[in-house]
Amino acid sequence: MKSDRDHIESSFMSMIDVTKDLPRSGDGLPMDWIDVPFGPLFPGLPGGLLLTFTLDGDTVAAANADTLAGNTLSLCHAISFNDFIQRLAKLDPLTPTSYPLLACLAIEDATGIAAETSTAKARLVALEKERIISHLSWLTLFAEQTGYDWLKDRASSLQTAFMQANIKQIIKLKKAVIDLHKRLQHTPLLKSCTRGIGQLLMDTDGGASGPIARASGIRKDARSSNKFYTELGFTILTSTAGDTYARLQLRLDEIKQSFRLIEKAAISSDSLFKKIMLVSESNMDTNNASGQAIIETPRGQARLQLTLENGQVTSAQLETPSTQHLTFIEPLTDQQELGSALLAVGSLDLSPWEIQQ
Amino acid sequence: MNTLIILVLLLLGAYFVAVLENWISKGRFQLGAPLFAAVAFLGRESFIPRKPDQLFYEVGPVLLLLSAILAAAVIPLTPDLIITDLATGALFINAALVYVLVALLMAGWGPDGAYSMIGGWRFLGQLIAYAMLIVMPITAVAMRAESLLTTQIVVSQAELWNIVYQPLGFVLFFIASMALAFLPPFDMMIAKGELAGGVESEYSGMRLAIFRLGRLVLIITLAAATVVFYLGGWQGLPGIGLPPWAWSAIKILLVTAAMLLIGRYIPRIREAHLLSWCWIFGIPLALLNIFIVGVLVLEFP
């Protein structure tokens, strides 16, 4: 009997021996760890995001995130107001309105002029239109990740419709937006496949802003301090669950809210849109001033500080929401199953172009 | 002769499934789309991973196609149009379809790629979820027919189709069939948004064409099995004088369309949820179905 056992043991490849030096993850099962890239071009994640997971089986043991298309807003030499605005317009193709508008506001702050009411309202409408488009774009990616084909088609076609729409056409899309919202409230499996995933519970914002912070119950929204928003009855929408489902619901609610704000702003003409990115040329000769502005982009708060000398912008510092939100990837994905981890990353709605390098 | 006819019909069926899938996903009815796609597949260069397990890599897609064809061998399209009417036909379908798992594990492991390997293992988890829900409803169907002959199962539904006699079994079998054919929302192992194609991700050209063909034949085989087990096979509705093969064809296409449509309107189910729901709810319901059918068979033989 003993000789039989000896024979077996001498030729048997013990799993304990094979795995004894392997690292252990949360479930205690020793497995080979592999580094797997998810990006820069991965379906369901924004293009340009360099995400690498160290996988233990299909559990994420470590995560590393960076961007292929980040921005550096360093000015080598002084540039004119309008060149600076144009430069910020090209900063993030996913938010072509927010950043040039932020530049306008910061320049206006430095020069001490305020935009006319009609211009301010037109800016509000443009910003809310961009929020709707951005949230619909996120919904398309979310649908791609979750394999929800109907939503992918619907959200992308609505996004295209909004991008091409003028004010009158936007109003006509109201029913489609409400129908989409209702449909998603009653979709089977949607809640179960997103609830509890990527949960971010916070007492303080911890650098988070936008839908990420508000879905975790943080009442933080730069729009609340804007008098034009207050006049239109703007209130901060929040949720408390802090998970992917809460972020989904919050973005859907924000689409509806943005729609209401556009309706109430009652802009009658699209010609106003042409003027919103212009600053008064009468103040071009402003000497040595500094200004700052905060704007609520679809992804969260962006802050710009700049210095003007002889009517030109000489230095600028920009803070963007995606730069902050990138740091949440590691805690959100740690020890999560791969599908959940990717859904959590997707729910952050990162823009790789926004991330500062 | 029957073998040849059924193989041709399977290919034709797979072609129509591809047309339907294209129509549902792109919103355009294009009768020639699968043909153009096939030509494109064959014309493309086949990329081979750097360090594949050559045997597993090459055999995986072929085995998927063969297992689907093997299962179709015992499915009758008319009383006489069947490759072989095995005495254990109903169980043979299940046995043949087990090789789908083997094929997908081989296709997942073979390329030595992370996405495909995870996809292969995901399907193993999926099998643990759906396997009992394939076998147990078949058991109830065989109880009513008092036979495992698939032709006898169709004959046993002459007065009342099993979809009415045992609706619970139909629902369970239909869902499990979708999971077996890795159709949405059970497509975790080829999820584009999670695994960039998963098991399919390292295949291209001819090999990918065979893999896709295998999946289409698998879908049509499972739809045909659903028709045989629950929708009266070749038997038609009273008052409509269509030949038996036409009834089989219509029913199979309708079941296929339903399988393809449902997944479009719901998000992908999570692996852990599928496992827990199948074991917590599915298996007790399948047992209940067997019990109900047992009582019905005793009371209304």
XYZ file of C-alpha atoms in Angstrom:
658
model
C 0.000 0.000 0.000
C 2.774 2.351 0.970
C 4.683 1.627 -2.224
C 1.541 2.401 -4.263
C 1.215 5.802 -2.581
C 4.884 6.498 -3.077
C 4.524 5.671 -6.745
C 1.536 7.990 -7.108
C 3.185 10.847 -5.245
C 6.398 10.659 -7.218
C 4.629 11.173 -10.547
C 1.664 13.272 -9.437
C 1.799 16.992 -10.177
C 0.431 18.431 -6.949
C -1.668 21.599 -7.430
C -0.454 22.761 -4.027
C 3.156 22.594 -5.204
C 2.351 24.186 -8.543
C 0.482 27.110 -7.026
C 2.273 27.637 -3.710
C 4.278 30.681 -4.870
C 1.504 32.311 -6.875
C -0.027 35.545 -5.537
C -3.442 35.286 -3.868
C -6.377 37.542 -4.558
C -9.428 38.202 -2.413
C -11.115 34.865 -3.115
C -8.009 32.984 -1.911
C -7.687 30.950 -5.101
C -4.152 30.974 -6.451
C -4.082 31.470 -10.217
C -1.764 32.858 -12.840
C -2.096 36.640 -13.035
C -2.123 38.132 -16.497
C -1.980 41.747 -17.646
C -4.718 42.382 -20.181
C -5.072 45.654 -22.113
C -8.543 47.137 -22.568
C -7.877 50.008 -24.895
C -6.938 52.351 -26.468
C -9.582 50.979 -28.848
C -11.949 48.719 -26.978
C -15.682 48.395 -27.652
C -17.676 49.840 -24.766
C -14.897 52.098 -23.486
C -14.040 55.574 -24.756
C -11.403 55.525 -27.483
C -7.995 56.682 -26.251
C -8.350 55.318 -22.729
C -5.391 53.092 -21.881
C -6.743 50.653 -19.348
C -4.806 47.602 -18.208
C -6.223 45.090 -15.783
C -4.163 42.499 -13.980
C -6.548 39.578 -14.011
C -6.650 36.750 -11.513
C -8.976 34.406 -13.388
C -11.699 36.859 -14.323
C -11.234 38.923 -11.172
C -9.415 42.236 -11.351
C -6.391 42.151 -9.042
C -4.966 45.513 -10.113
C -5.798 48.273 -12.541
C -3.744 50.860 -14.339
C -5.317 53.663 -16.341
C -3.878 56.393 -18.506
C -4.748 58.235 -21.658
C -3.422 58.225 -25.167
C -4.969 61.562 -26.023
C -4.597 63.744 -22.941
C -4.189 67.488 -22.970
C -1.467 69.843 -21.810
C -2.643 73.423 -21.597
C 0.743 75.030 -21.356
C 1.170 78.264 -23.257
C 4.607 78.811 -24.768
C 3.806 82.384 -25.721
C 1.021 84.871 -25.339
C -1.977 84.318 -27.573
C -5.014 86.405 -28.397
C -8.405 85.873 -26.741
C -10.027 84.314 -29.747
C -7.055 82.041 -30.475
C -7.206 80.895 -26.859
C -10.928 80.195 -27.171
C -10.312 78.284 -30.390
C -7.627 76.267 -28.675
C -9.990 75.237 -25.900
C -12.647 74.432 -28.491
C -10.301 71.770 -29.844
C -9.357 70.442 -26.396
C -12.038 67.773 -26.158
C -14.036 66.664 -29.188
C -16.603 65.145 -26.817
C -17.318 68.567 -25.251
C -16.863 71.155 -27.981
C -19.041 73.782 -26.255
C -18.123 73.680 -22.561
C -14.412 74.457 -22.813
C -14.542 77.430 -25.193
C -17.400 78.738 -23.086
C -15.243 78.315 -20.000
C -12.522 80.336 -21.717
C -15.032 83.095 -22.544
C -16.205 83.237 -18.945
C -12.660 83.374 -17.562
C -11.672 86.150 -19.999
C -14.831 88.060 -19.135
C -14.014 87.652 -15.465
C -10.530 89.056 -16.039
C -11.694 91.941 -18.203
C -14.602 92.730 -15.910
C -17.315 92.623 -18.507
C -20.470 90.591 -18.283
C -22.279 89.001 -21.171
C -25.675 90.334 -22.193
C -28.711 88.482 -20.904
C -29.604 87.132 -24.321
C -26.055 85.826 -24.785
C -26.020 84.291 -21.308
C -29.291 82.488 -22.044
C -28.012 81.274 -25.378
C -24.924 79.933 -23.615
C -27.140 78.131 -21.111
C -29.094 76.518 -23.921
C -25.896 75.500 -25.744
C -24.467 74.004 -22.577
C -27.626 72.027 -21.812
C -27.833 70.822 -25.393
C -24.285 69.564 -25.065
C -25.191 67.842 -21.786
C -28.034 65.977 -23.487
C -25.779 64.946 -26.389
C -22.987 63.877 -24.032
C -25.300 61.795 -21.831
C -26.806 60.144 -24.915
C -23.302 59.384 -26.139
C -22.549 57.773 -22.777
C -25.798 55.780 -23.030
C -24.633 54.410 -26.401
C -21.368 53.200 -24.872
C -23.228 51.827 -21.861
C -25.529 49.892 -24.206
C -22.513 48.544 -26.082
C -21.011 47.310 -22.824
C -24.200 45.716 -21.575
C -25.144 44.191 -24.942
C -28.414 46.142 -25.030
C -28.756 46.553 -28.794
C -32.056 48.399 -28.843
C -30.724 51.079 -26.497
C -27.528 51.396 -28.516
C -29.464 52.116 -31.706
C -31.981 54.401 -30.004
C -29.466 56.450 -28.030
C -27.105 56.914 -30.970
C -29.905 57.952 -33.336
C -31.251 60.413 -30.746
C -27.738 61.759 -30.202
C -27.360 62.387 -33.929
C -30.785 64.036 -34.031
C -29.846 66.385 -31.169
C -26.504 67.260 -32.738
C -28.198 68.345 -35.947
C -31.197 69.987 -34.308
C -31.923 73.690 -34.042
C -34.034 75.073 -31.206
C -37.387 74.223 -32.791
C -36.256 70.708 -33.663
C -34.942 70.139 -30.133
C -38.391 70.893 -28.711
C -39.892 68.346 -31.101
C -37.616 65.641 -29.671
C -39.264 65.936 -26.250
C -41.515 62.916 -26.698
C -38.609 60.742 -27.821
C -36.631 61.672 -24.703
C -39.551 60.956 -22.380
C -40.259 57.646 -24.119
C -36.617 56.596 -23.770
C -36.674 57.466 -20.069
C -39.867 55.472 -19.515
C -38.599 52.521 -21.499
C -35.426 52.283 -19.437
C -37.434 52.386 -16.212
C -39.227 49.223 -17.312
C -36.433 47.257 -18.979
C -36.034 43.797 -17.438
C -32.568 42.929 -16.098
C -31.278 46.514 -16.370
C -31.477 47.152 -12.657
C -30.098 43.750 -11.661
C -27.108 44.006 -13.986
C -26.071 47.464 -12.785
C -27.141 47.732 -9.136
C -24.282 47.565 -6.626
C -21.625 47.736 -9.352
C -18.944 50.422 -9.103
C -20.319 51.713 -5.847
C -18.736 54.953 -4.687
C -19.962 56.046 -1.265
C -18.638 59.411 -0.179
C -19.157 61.797 2.716
C -17.132 64.483 0.988
C -16.695 64.820 -2.746
C -13.093 63.506 -2.699
C -12.397 65.252 -5.988
C -15.487 63.883 -7.680
C -17.958 66.124 -9.429
C -20.739 65.928 -11.982
C -23.038 62.889 -12.164
C -20.428 60.754 -10.323
C -20.617 62.942 -7.200
C -24.341 63.657 -7.436
C -25.182 59.943 -7.813
C -23.368 59.449 -4.488
C -25.463 62.094 -2.763
C -23.002 64.996 -2.991
C -24.907 68.215 -3.762
C -22.297 69.771 -5.989
C -23.196 71.538 -9.212
C -21.679 74.752 -10.554
C -24.974 75.638 -12.196
C -26.617 76.238 -8.816
C -24.640 79.482 -8.386
C -25.602 80.829 -11.806
C -28.463 83.328 -11.568
C -29.877 82.400 -14.991
C -30.213 78.780 -13.926
C -31.807 79.849 -10.620
C -34.333 81.998 -12.490
C -35.320 78.949 -14.541
C -35.972 76.928 -11.366
C -32.849 74.762 -11.523
C -32.394 72.325 -8.639
C -29.541 69.896 -8.070
C -30.557 66.304 -8.810
C -28.989 63.712 -6.537
C -29.164 60.051 -5.687
C -27.659 58.156 -2.771
C -26.817 54.666 -4.006
C -23.587 55.746 -5.719
C -23.521 52.756 -8.068
C -23.753 52.314 -11.826
C -27.557 52.135 -11.722
C -27.710 55.412 -9.771
C -25.403 57.070 -12.338
C -27.580 55.784 -15.164
C -30.754 57.091 -13.533
C -29.156 60.420 -12.706
C -27.978 60.963 -16.276
C -31.444 60.075 -17.574
C -32.982 62.556 -15.132
C -30.450 65.176 -16.168
C -31.379 64.716 -19.819
C -34.980 65.502 -18.907
C -33.904 68.400 -16.702
C -31.723 69.890 -19.450
C -34.666 69.601 -21.799
C -36.899 71.528 -19.401
C -34.246 74.240 -18.981
C -33.965 74.635 -22.758
C -37.735 74.929 -23.020
C -37.927 77.503 -20.231
C -35.019 79.563 -21.564
C -37.284 80.246 -24.555
C -34.577 81.175 -26.994
C -36.338 81.976 -30.226
C -33.479 82.197 -32.656
C -30.472 80.071 -33.445
C -28.545 83.137 -34.557
C -27.656 83.758 -30.922
C -25.500 80.620 -30.943
C -23.081 82.380 -33.253
C -22.347 85.020 -30.642
C -21.889 82.961 -27.504
C -18.189 82.262 -27.987
C -17.203 85.852 -28.658
C -15.763 88.286 -26.157
C -16.020 92.015 -26.544
C -13.186 93.410 -28.624
C -13.418 96.710 -26.799
C -11.521 95.126 -23.907
C -8.692 93.633 -25.899
C -6.204 96.071 -24.449
C -6.761 95.011 -20.835
C -3.476 95.120 -18.950
C -2.262 92.595 -16.413
C -5.435 91.014 -15.141
C -6.289 87.543 -13.984
C -9.585 85.773 -14.052
C -11.149 82.463 -13.321
C -14.317 80.571 -14.144
C -16.023 77.326 -13.260
C -18.404 75.534 -15.533
C -20.507 72.405 -15.087
C -19.542 70.271 -18.063
C -21.539 67.076 -18.700
C -18.813 65.134 -16.834
C -18.406 67.512 -13.906
C -16.827 70.755 -12.905
C -14.054 72.297 -14.962
C -12.104 75.243 -13.608
C -9.936 77.665 -15.560
C -7.568 80.314 -14.213
C -5.795 82.618 -16.610
C -3.616 85.693 -16.726
C -3.906 88.454 -19.301
C -1.186 90.820 -20.335
C -1.575 93.533 -22.972
C -4.825 92.033 -24.228
C -3.414 88.543 -24.601
C -3.557 85.355 -22.572
C -0.125 84.597 -21.139
C -0.813 81.700 -18.791
C -3.663 79.329 -17.986
C -4.352 76.480 -15.598
C -7.170 74.092 -16.323
C -8.728 71.493 -14.006
C -10.928 68.909 -15.679
C -13.328 66.359 -14.182
C -11.930 63.322 -16.013
C -8.472 63.943 -14.554
C -9.946 63.576 -11.074
C -12.269 60.716 -11.977
C -9.435 58.667 -13.459
C -8.153 58.094 -9.918
C -11.392 56.272 -9.006
C -10.704 53.397 -11.397
C -8.435 51.490 -9.056
C -10.698 51.462 -5.969
C -13.814 50.798 -8.068
C -12.394 47.799 -9.887
C -10.374 46.131 -7.159
C -11.439 42.471 -6.732
C -14.390 42.930 -9.075
C -15.413 40.420 -11.700
C -14.175 41.601 -15.128
C -17.621 42.511 -16.516
C -18.485 44.492 -13.379
C -15.117 46.254 -13.401
C -15.543 47.356 -17.023
C -19.081 48.521 -16.311
C -17.788 50.533 -13.333
C -15.095 52.179 -15.484
C -17.647 52.896 -18.197
C -20.043 54.464 -15.702
C -17.405 57.121 -14.872
C -17.902 58.558 -18.378
C -14.245 59.498 -18.774
C -13.111 61.611 -21.665
C -9.498 60.673 -22.532
C -8.993 64.101 -24.168
C -9.861 65.870 -20.927
C -7.280 64.039 -18.868
C -4.284 66.194 -18.181
C -0.862 64.699 -18.821
C -30.649 10.745 -49.425
C -32.260 12.079 -46.229
C -28.825 12.999 -44.903
C -28.076 15.086 -47.966
C -31.488 16.794 -47.912
C -31.191 17.660 -44.223
C -27.648 18.990 -44.651
C -28.836 21.224 -47.492
C -31.833 22.348 -45.430
C -29.560 23.101 -42.473
C -27.367 25.274 -44.674
C -30.420 27.013 -46.104
C -31.787 27.474 -42.586
C -28.456 28.896 -41.412
C -28.556 31.323 -44.335
C -32.007 32.542 -43.347
C -30.944 32.880 -39.708
C -28.078 35.078 -40.911
C -30.531 37.181 -42.971
C -32.831 37.482 -39.947
C -29.952 38.371 -37.604
C -28.756 41.026 -40.030
C -32.296 42.392 -40.396
C -32.847 42.568 -36.651
C -29.475 44.114 -35.822
C -29.187 46.568 -38.733
C -32.843 47.202 -39.466
C -32.444 46.378 -43.163
C -33.715 43.281 -44.951
C -30.889 42.280 -47.271
C -31.251 38.836 -48.777
C -27.716 38.872 -50.171
C -25.953 40.178 -47.040
C -24.812 36.782 -45.638
C -23.480 35.796 -49.063
C -21.408 38.969 -49.325
C -20.245 38.526 -45.720
C -19.196 34.932 -46.456
C -17.273 35.972 -49.568
C -15.586 38.726 -47.539
C -14.614 36.225 -44.828
C -13.115 33.860 -47.368
C -11.265 36.651 -49.126
C -9.703 38.057 -45.984
C -6.329 37.112 -44.645
C -6.453 34.654 -41.770
C -4.420 36.008 -38.890
C -2.964 33.336 -36.661
C -2.080 34.129 -33.038
C 1.588 34.088 -32.083
C 1.607 30.947 -29.936
C -1.582 28.969 -30.496
C -2.290 25.448 -29.360
C -2.599 24.464 -33.016
C -4.839 21.420 -32.507
C -7.361 23.164 -30.241
C -7.270 26.334 -32.344
C -8.085 24.539 -35.594
C -10.508 21.949 -34.216
C -12.673 24.307 -32.075
C -14.752 25.936 -34.865
C -15.088 22.674 -36.816
C -16.258 20.798 -33.722
C -18.868 23.475 -33.046
C -20.283 22.975 -36.537
C -20.138 19.177 -36.261
C -21.874 19.030 -32.872
C -24.741 21.188 -34.176
C -25.109 18.948 -37.265
C -24.898 15.830 -35.084
C -27.781 17.039 -32.914
C -29.835 17.772 -36.036
C -29.459 14.149 -37.151
C -32.295 12.974 -34.887
C -34.682 15.867 -35.542
C -37.564 14.934 -37.860
C -38.802 17.581 -40.294
C -41.533 15.262 -41.638
C -42.461 11.689 -40.547
C -39.925 10.376 -43.058
C -37.415 13.208 -43.301
C -34.962 12.369 -40.536
C -31.360 11.172 -40.747
C -31.728 8.529 -38.052
C -34.680 7.862 -35.776
C -32.664 6.679 -32.778
C -34.467 4.970 -29.901
C -32.680 7.432 -27.585
C -33.127 10.393 -29.912
C -34.280 12.953 -27.349
C -31.282 12.286 -25.121
C -28.959 12.090 -28.108
C -29.692 15.742 -28.874
C -28.494 16.653 -25.401
C -25.435 14.404 -25.691
C -24.438 15.873 -29.063
C -24.841 19.420 -27.804
C -22.441 18.796 -24.923
C -19.718 18.977 -27.561
C -20.611 22.637 -28.026
C -18.951 23.207 -24.662
C -15.910 21.176 -25.679
C -15.659 23.109 -28.947
C -15.881 26.472 -27.224
C -13.370 25.545 -24.540
C -10.962 24.439 -27.277
C -11.604 27.605 -29.283
C -11.110 29.668 -26.126
C -7.927 27.965 -24.981
C -6.364 27.353 -28.402
C -5.384 30.908 -29.464
C -3.528 31.637 -26.182
C -5.321 34.980 -25.855
C -6.828 36.511 -22.716
C -10.193 37.544 -24.195
C -10.832 34.192 -25.823
C -9.688 32.198 -22.796
C -11.981 34.105 -20.439
C -14.787 33.645 -22.954
C -14.226 29.883 -23.004
C -14.284 29.640 -19.225
C -17.372 31.803 -19.089
C -19.174 29.279 -21.274
C -18.181 26.514 -18.888
C -19.921 28.451 -16.112
C -22.875 28.975 -18.436
C -23.163 25.211 -19.029
C -23.407 24.634 -15.281
C -26.355 27.024 -15.318
C -28.333 25.821 -18.334
C -27.479 22.104 -18.638
C -30.140 20.846 -16.223
C -32.728 23.073 -17.873
C -32.143 21.290 -21.173
C -32.331 17.745 -19.769
C -35.197 18.118 -17.293
C -37.787 19.577 -19.694
C -36.806 16.869 -22.245
C -37.513 14.302 -19.516
C -41.045 15.664 -19.096
C -41.587 15.646 -22.865
C -40.446 12.005 -23.039
C -42.753 11.122 -20.120
C -45.793 12.239 -22.063
C -44.666 10.489 -25.258
C -43.577 7.414 -23.247
C -40.666 7.289 -25.660
C -37.347 8.919 -26.458
C -37.975 8.605 -30.193
C -38.270 12.124 -31.515
C -40.868 11.058 -34.115
C -42.955 9.522 -31.318
C -42.658 12.771 -29.328
C -44.168 14.652 -32.280
C -46.959 12.054 -32.663
C -47.767 12.337 -28.929
C -48.721 15.988 -29.535
C -51.368 15.161 -32.170
C -54.228 16.282 -29.934
C -52.504 18.965 -27.907
C -49.099 20.531 -28.429
C -46.716 20.432 -25.514
C -46.519 24.218 -25.420
C -50.057 24.054 -23.996
C -49.666 20.759 -22.127
C -46.471 21.785 -20.364
C -45.919 25.544 -20.855
C -43.478 25.735 -17.972
C -41.217 23.190 -19.639
C -41.400 25.148 -22.900
C -40.316 28.396 -21.238
C -37.410 26.699 -19.440
C -36.251 24.813 -22.528
C -36.527 27.935 -24.698
C -34.430 30.003 -22.284
C -31.858 27.216 -21.870
C -31.647 26.838 -25.662
C -30.837 30.523 -25.998
C -28.110 30.112 -23.368
C -26.729 27.057 -25.171
C -26.613 28.960 -28.464
C -24.992 31.903 -26.603
C -27.591 34.248 -27.980
C -28.171 37.599 -26.278
C -28.786 38.111 -23.367
C -26.653 35.011 -22.701
C -23.735 35.996 -24.925
C -21.230 36.535 -22.107
C -18.582 34.459 -23.830
C -18.545 36.513 -27.031
C -19.541 39.829 -25.422
C -18.199 42.596 -27.615
C -18.329 45.269 -24.920
C -16.613 43.102 -22.298
C -14.317 40.741 -24.203
C -14.035 42.288 -27.676
C -15.608 39.160 -29.151
C -14.319 36.669 -26.537
C -13.948 33.215 -28.035
C -14.319 34.688 -31.540
C -11.766 37.439 -30.978
C -8.672 35.565 -32.206
C -10.308 34.020 -35.267
C -10.409 35.600 -38.684
C -10.987 34.657 -42.327
C -12.075 31.093 -43.066
C -11.839 29.954 -39.433
C -14.164 32.718 -38.269
C -16.541 31.879 -41.129
C -16.705 28.259 -39.920
C -17.224 29.390 -36.332
C -20.084 31.702 -37.345
C -21.616 28.991 -39.561
C -21.429 26.562 -36.637
C -23.299 29.032 -34.443
C -25.992 29.616 -37.076
C -26.506 25.855 -37.518
C -26.633 25.509 -33.738
C -29.389 28.135 -33.540
C -31.433 26.443 -36.258
C -30.919 23.022 -34.631
C -32.122 24.281 -31.261
C -35.103 26.015 -32.847
C -35.940 22.746 -34.628
C -35.617 20.831 -31.337
C -37.992 23.313 -29.679
C -40.502 22.754 -32.502
C -40.235 18.974 -32.179
C -40.537 18.956 -28.394
C -43.182 21.645 -27.863
C -44.796 22.883 -31.079
C -46.059 19.656 -32.593
C -43.230 19.192 -35.107
C -44.536 18.807 -38.640
C -48.195 18.817 -37.519
C -50.184 21.825 -38.694
C -53.121 23.833 -37.473
C -56.538 22.475 -38.429
C -58.026 23.984 -41.559
C -54.725 25.073 -43.110
C -53.590 22.607 -45.717
C -49.834 22.956 -45.852
C -47.457 20.037 -46.361
C -45.643 18.755 -43.198
C -42.235 20.128 -44.261
C -43.751 23.584 -44.679
C -45.162 23.498 -41.141
C -41.772 22.487 -39.788
C -40.067 25.263 -41.736
C -42.532 27.951 -40.666
C -42.379 26.962 -37.003
C -38.570 26.750 -36.972
C -38.249 30.181 -38.539
C -40.723 31.679 -36.054
C -38.883 30.175 -33.075
C -35.566 31.381 -34.501
C -36.948 34.895 -34.990
C -38.222 34.914 -31.397
C -34.820 33.774 -30.111
C -33.053 36.515 -32.041
C -35.543 39.265 -31.201
C -35.763 38.805 -27.440
C -32.076 39.473 -26.835
C -32.251 42.796 -28.628
C -34.567 44.296 -26.029
C -32.784 43.298 -22.828
C -29.254 43.830 -21.552
C -26.801 40.989 -21.118
C -27.360 38.897 -18.013
C -24.445 38.624 -15.595
C -22.701 35.269 -15.172
C -23.325 35.085 -11.413
C -26.998 35.991 -11.843
C -27.512 33.347 -14.529
C -25.997 30.693 -12.301
C -27.982 31.662 -9.216
C -31.305 32.128 -11.033
C -30.967 28.825 -12.884
C -30.193 26.903 -9.707
C -32.495 28.738 -7.310
C -35.515 29.120 -9.610
C -34.898 27.149 -12.812
C -34.201 23.685 -11.419
C -37.065 23.713 -8.855
C -39.400 24.889 -11.628
C -38.147 22.110 -13.919
C -38.831 19.591 -11.136
C -42.290 21.069 -10.656
C -42.868 20.720 -14.399
C -41.905 17.030 -14.256
C -44.281 16.539 -11.308
C -47.184 18.307 -13.045
C -46.626 16.374 -16.276
C -46.448 13.139 -14.251
C -49.809 13.876 -12.649
C -51.346 14.861 -16.001
C -50.033 11.718 -17.698
C -51.542 9.575 -14.923
C -54.867 11.422 -14.855
C -55.281 12.084 -18.606
C -53.269 9.377 -20.366
